[in-house]
XYZ file of C-alpha atoms in Angstrom:
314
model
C -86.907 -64.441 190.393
C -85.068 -61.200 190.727
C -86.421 -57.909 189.800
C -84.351 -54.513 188.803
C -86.394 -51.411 189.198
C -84.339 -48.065 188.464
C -86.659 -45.457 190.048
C -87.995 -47.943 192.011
C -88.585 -45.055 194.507
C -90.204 -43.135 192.501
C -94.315 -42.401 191.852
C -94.810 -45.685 189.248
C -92.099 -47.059 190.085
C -93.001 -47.782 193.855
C -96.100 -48.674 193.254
C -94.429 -51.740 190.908
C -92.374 -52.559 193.522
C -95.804 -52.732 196.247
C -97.143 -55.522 193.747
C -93.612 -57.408 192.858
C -93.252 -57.891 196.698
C -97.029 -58.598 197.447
C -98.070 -60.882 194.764
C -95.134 -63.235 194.747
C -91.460 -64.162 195.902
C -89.223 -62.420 193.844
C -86.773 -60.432 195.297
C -86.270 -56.811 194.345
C -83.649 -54.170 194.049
C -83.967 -50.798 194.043
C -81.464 -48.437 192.046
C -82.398 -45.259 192.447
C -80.887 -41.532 193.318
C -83.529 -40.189 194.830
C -83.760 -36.594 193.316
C -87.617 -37.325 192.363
C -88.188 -40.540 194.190
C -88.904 -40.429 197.881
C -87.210 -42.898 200.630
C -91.268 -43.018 202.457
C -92.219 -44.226 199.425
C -90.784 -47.374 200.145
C -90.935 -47.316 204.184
C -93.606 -49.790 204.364
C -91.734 -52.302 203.239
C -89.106 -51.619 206.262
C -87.577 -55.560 207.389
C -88.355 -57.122 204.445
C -85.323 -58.890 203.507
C -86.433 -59.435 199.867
C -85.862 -55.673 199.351
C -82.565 -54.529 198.908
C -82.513 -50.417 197.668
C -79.324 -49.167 196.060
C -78.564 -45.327 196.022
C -76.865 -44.839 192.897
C -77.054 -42.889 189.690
C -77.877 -44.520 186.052
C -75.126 -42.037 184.883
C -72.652 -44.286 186.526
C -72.618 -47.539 184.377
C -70.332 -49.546 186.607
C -72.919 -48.504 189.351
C -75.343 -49.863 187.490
C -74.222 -53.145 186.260
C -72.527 -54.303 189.719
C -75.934 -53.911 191.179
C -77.823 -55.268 188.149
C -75.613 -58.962 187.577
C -77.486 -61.649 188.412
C -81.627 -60.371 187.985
C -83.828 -61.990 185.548
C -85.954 -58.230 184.776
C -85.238 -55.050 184.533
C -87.673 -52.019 184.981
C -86.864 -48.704 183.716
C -88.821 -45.342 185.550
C -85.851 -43.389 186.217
C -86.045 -40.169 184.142
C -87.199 -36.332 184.610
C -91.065 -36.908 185.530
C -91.522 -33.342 184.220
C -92.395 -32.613 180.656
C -92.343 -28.344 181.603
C -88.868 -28.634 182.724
C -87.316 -28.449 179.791
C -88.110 -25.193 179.103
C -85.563 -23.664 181.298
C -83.464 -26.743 180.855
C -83.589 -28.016 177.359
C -80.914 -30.977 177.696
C -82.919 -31.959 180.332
C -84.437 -35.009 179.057
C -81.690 -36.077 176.892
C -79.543 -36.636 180.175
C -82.293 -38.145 182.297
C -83.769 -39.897 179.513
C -82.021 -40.988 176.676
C -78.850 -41.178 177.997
C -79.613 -43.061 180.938
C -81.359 -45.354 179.320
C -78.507 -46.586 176.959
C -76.257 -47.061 179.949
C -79.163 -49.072 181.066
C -79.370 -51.421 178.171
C -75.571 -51.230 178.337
C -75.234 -52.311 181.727
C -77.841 -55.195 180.755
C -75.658 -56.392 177.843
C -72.719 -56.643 179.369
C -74.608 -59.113 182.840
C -76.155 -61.274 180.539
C -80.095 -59.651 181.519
C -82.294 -59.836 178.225
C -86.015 -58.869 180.199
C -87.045 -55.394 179.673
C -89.652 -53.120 181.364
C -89.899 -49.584 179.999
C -91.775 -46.837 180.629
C -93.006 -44.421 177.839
C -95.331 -42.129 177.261
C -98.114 -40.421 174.579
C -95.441 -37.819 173.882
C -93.895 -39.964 171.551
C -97.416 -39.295 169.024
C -96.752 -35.166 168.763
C -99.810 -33.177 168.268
C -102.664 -35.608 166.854
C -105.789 -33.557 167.708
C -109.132 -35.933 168.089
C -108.251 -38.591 165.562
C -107.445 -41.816 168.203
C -103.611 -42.519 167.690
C -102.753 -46.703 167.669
C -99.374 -47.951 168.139
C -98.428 -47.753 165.056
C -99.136 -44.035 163.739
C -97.111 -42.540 161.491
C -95.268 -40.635 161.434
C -94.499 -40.338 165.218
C -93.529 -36.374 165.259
C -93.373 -35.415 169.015
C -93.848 -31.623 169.960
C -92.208 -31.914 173.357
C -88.262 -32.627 174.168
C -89.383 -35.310 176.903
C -91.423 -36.750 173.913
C -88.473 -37.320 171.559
C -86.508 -38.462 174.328
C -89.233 -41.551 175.146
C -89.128 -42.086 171.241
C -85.164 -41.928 170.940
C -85.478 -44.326 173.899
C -88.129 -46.623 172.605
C -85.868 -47.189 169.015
C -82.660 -48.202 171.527
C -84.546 -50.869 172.860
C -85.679 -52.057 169.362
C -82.584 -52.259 168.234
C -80.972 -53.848 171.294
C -84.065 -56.262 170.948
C -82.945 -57.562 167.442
C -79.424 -56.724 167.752
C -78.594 -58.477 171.436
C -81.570 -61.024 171.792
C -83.480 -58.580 174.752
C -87.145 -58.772 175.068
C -89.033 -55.815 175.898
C -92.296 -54.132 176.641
C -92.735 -50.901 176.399
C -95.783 -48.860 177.574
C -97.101 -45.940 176.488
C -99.021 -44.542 179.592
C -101.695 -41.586 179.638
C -101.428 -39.429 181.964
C -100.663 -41.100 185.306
C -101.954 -40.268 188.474
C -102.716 -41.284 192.535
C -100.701 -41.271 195.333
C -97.196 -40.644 195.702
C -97.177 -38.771 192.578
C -95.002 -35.119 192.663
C -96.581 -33.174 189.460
C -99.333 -33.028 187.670
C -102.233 -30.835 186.999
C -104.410 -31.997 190.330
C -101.185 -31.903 191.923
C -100.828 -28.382 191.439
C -104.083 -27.456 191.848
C -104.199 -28.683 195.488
C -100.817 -26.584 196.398
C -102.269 -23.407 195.054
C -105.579 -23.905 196.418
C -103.953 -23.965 199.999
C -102.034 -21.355 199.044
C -105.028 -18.993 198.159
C -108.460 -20.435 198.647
C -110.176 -17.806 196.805
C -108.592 -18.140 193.327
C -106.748 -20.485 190.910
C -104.451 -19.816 188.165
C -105.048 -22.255 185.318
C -102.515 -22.510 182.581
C -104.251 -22.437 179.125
C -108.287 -22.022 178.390
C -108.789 -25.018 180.468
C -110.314 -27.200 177.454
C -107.319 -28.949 177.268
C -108.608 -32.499 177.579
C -106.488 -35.951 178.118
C -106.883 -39.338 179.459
C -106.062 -39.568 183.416
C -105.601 -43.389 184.820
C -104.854 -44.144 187.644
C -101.862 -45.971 189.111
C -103.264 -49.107 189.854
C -104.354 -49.919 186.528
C -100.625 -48.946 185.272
C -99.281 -51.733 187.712
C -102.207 -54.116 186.284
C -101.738 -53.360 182.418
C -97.924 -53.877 182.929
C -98.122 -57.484 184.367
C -101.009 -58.411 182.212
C -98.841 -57.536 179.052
C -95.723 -58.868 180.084
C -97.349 -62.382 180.993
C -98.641 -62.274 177.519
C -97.102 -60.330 174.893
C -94.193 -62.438 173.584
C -92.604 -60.539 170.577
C -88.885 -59.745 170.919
C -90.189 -55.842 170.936
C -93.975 -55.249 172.560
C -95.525 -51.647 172.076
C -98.665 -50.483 174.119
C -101.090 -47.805 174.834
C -102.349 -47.698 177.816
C -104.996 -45.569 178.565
C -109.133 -44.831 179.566
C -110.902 -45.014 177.084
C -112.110 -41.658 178.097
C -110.862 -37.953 179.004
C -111.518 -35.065 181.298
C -110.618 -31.475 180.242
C -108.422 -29.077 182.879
C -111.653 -27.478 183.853
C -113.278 -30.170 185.109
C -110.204 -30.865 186.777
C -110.282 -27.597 188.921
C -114.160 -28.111 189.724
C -113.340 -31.368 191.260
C -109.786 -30.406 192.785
C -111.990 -27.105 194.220
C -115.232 -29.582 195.356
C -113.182 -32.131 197.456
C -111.235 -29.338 199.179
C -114.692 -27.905 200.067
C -114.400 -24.718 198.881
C -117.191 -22.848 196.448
C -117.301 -19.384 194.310
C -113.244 -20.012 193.591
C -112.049 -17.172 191.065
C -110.546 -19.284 187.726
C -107.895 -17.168 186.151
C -106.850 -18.719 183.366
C -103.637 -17.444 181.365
C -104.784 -18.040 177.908
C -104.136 -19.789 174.565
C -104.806 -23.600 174.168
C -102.172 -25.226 176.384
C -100.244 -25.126 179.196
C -97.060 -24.615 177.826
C -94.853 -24.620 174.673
C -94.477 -28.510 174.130
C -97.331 -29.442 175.776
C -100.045 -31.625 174.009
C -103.161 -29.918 174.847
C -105.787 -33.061 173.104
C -104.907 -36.179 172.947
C -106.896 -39.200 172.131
C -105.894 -43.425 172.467
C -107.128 -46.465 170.437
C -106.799 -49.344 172.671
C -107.721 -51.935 170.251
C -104.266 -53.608 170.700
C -104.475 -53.799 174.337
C -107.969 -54.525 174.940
C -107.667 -57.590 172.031
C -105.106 -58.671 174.934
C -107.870 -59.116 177.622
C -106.896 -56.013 179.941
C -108.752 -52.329 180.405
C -108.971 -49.725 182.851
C -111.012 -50.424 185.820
C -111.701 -47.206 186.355
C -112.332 -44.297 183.772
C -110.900 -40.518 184.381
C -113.059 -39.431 186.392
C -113.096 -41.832 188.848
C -109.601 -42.173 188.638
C -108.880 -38.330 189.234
C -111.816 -38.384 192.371
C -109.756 -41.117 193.641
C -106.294 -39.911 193.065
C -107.662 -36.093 194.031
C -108.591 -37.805 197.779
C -105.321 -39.714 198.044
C -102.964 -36.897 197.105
C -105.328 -35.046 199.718
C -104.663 -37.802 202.326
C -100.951 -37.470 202.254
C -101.227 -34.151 202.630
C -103.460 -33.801 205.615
């Protein structure tokens, strides 16, 4: 077995590549060009000859497909990890995410690979308030242009699915979080926090309130899926099946870095930005009918992820 990852060196992406390597055989290739992802994130896996890591851009479709000939699965990560981007750069996502992910498919065509791994997102919903979205909600309206770039995305593989004979899975993650990663609401808490101890600028009312899992049970609701989900197309939430709001979030960010009586300043209005989902809500029937869940819920997750971000840090 021999297993693509583009952004393999990135936040989920290395994480995939810790379980690929540790829980079988399979050899692994990297593509990656390491504008997000980080070389450390790989260094544990120094002189293991399984692991081969390409430096290359997706935008390059030659690149792409001499590296790619001759794997059995591809998984797709690379893209811009940052939803808020795109308000100064509003292409932003269309070049690291659509785009990049028809050269993929293109690249996969043309070698003869038909075994696809793709990562999406809740953006792809819009604005649904408390009502629980499933996979199949209509109409899918997102608010956000890194949401309408994972939908754009998700319809190319579809169609390349019935079209070209692929199979695919794609996943549409919560909000991620746990080592390694390089955004994120925790994240940023913890760099202005060392900043300035004594106060904390929080964007919105902080009521915003999402679902936060943590990495590991990514890595273990991709493999579960993919070992059982066997239509040409698969479509998933994957979630907790509960949420923390962005207050809580700052208590606990505040708590583990032992500080007390920090000033909240919070800029107003009901989200973080324009584009930004500020409630969101998963039904998980689909998934848990397929035997997997969360291990842990959000706030354990964030606890744990809020100590690991801390440990790389220290």
């Amino acid at each position: 077995m021999k297993v693509f990852i583009a952004g393999g060196a990135g936040f989920i992406g290395s994480h995939v590549v810790d379980h690929v390597l540790g829980a079988s055989e399979a050899a692994v290739t990297v593509f990656d060009n390491f504008t997000s992802g980080q070389r450390w994130h790989l260094g544990h896996h120094a002189g293991d000859a399984r692991l081969t890591v390409v430096a290359g851009d997706l935008q390059d479709r030659t690149a792409v497909a001499d590296a790619l000939a001759g794997h059995d699965i591809v998984y797709h990560f690379a893209s811009n990890p940052d939803i808020a981007k795109a308000m100064t750069q509003p292409d932003i996502d269309f070049w690291q995410g659509t785009y990049l992910t028809q050269n993929l498919l293109e690249a996969m065509r043309a070698t003869g690979v038909r075994r696809f791994v793709y990562a999406s997102g809740s953006g792809v919903y819009g604005e649904t308030g408390l009502k629980p979205v499933h996979e199949d909600w209509a109409p899918l309206l997102p608010i956000s242009t890194y949401g309408a770039s994972k939908l754009a995305c998700e319809a190319l593989i579809g169609a390349y699915c019935h079209m070209f004979g692929f199979r695919a899975w794609a996943f549409r993650f919560a909000n991620v979080i746990g080592p390694r990663q390089t955004h994120g609401v925790a994240y940023d808490f913890i760099k202005k926090l060392r900043r300035d101890p004594s106060q904390l600028e929080i964007l919105g009312d902080g009521s915003q309130s999402k679902s936060y899992i943590h990495v590991s049970d990514i890595v273990a609701a991709i493999q579960h899926v993919i070992g059982r989900a066997a239509a040409a197309f698969n479509y998933y939430n994957v979630a907790t099946e509960d949420h923390l709001d962005v207050r809580t979030i700052a208590e606990m960010v505040a708590a583990e870095l032992g500080l007390r009586d920090v000033a909240f300043r919070f800029t107003g209005g009901d989200r973080g930005w324009k584009g930004d989902v500020p409630v969101l809500r998963f039904d998980l029937t689909k998934i848990h009918a397929l035997g997997w869940c969360a291990r842990l819920g959000s706030g354990d997750a964030m606890r744990r992820a809020i100590r690991e971000m801390l440990e790389e840090r220290s």
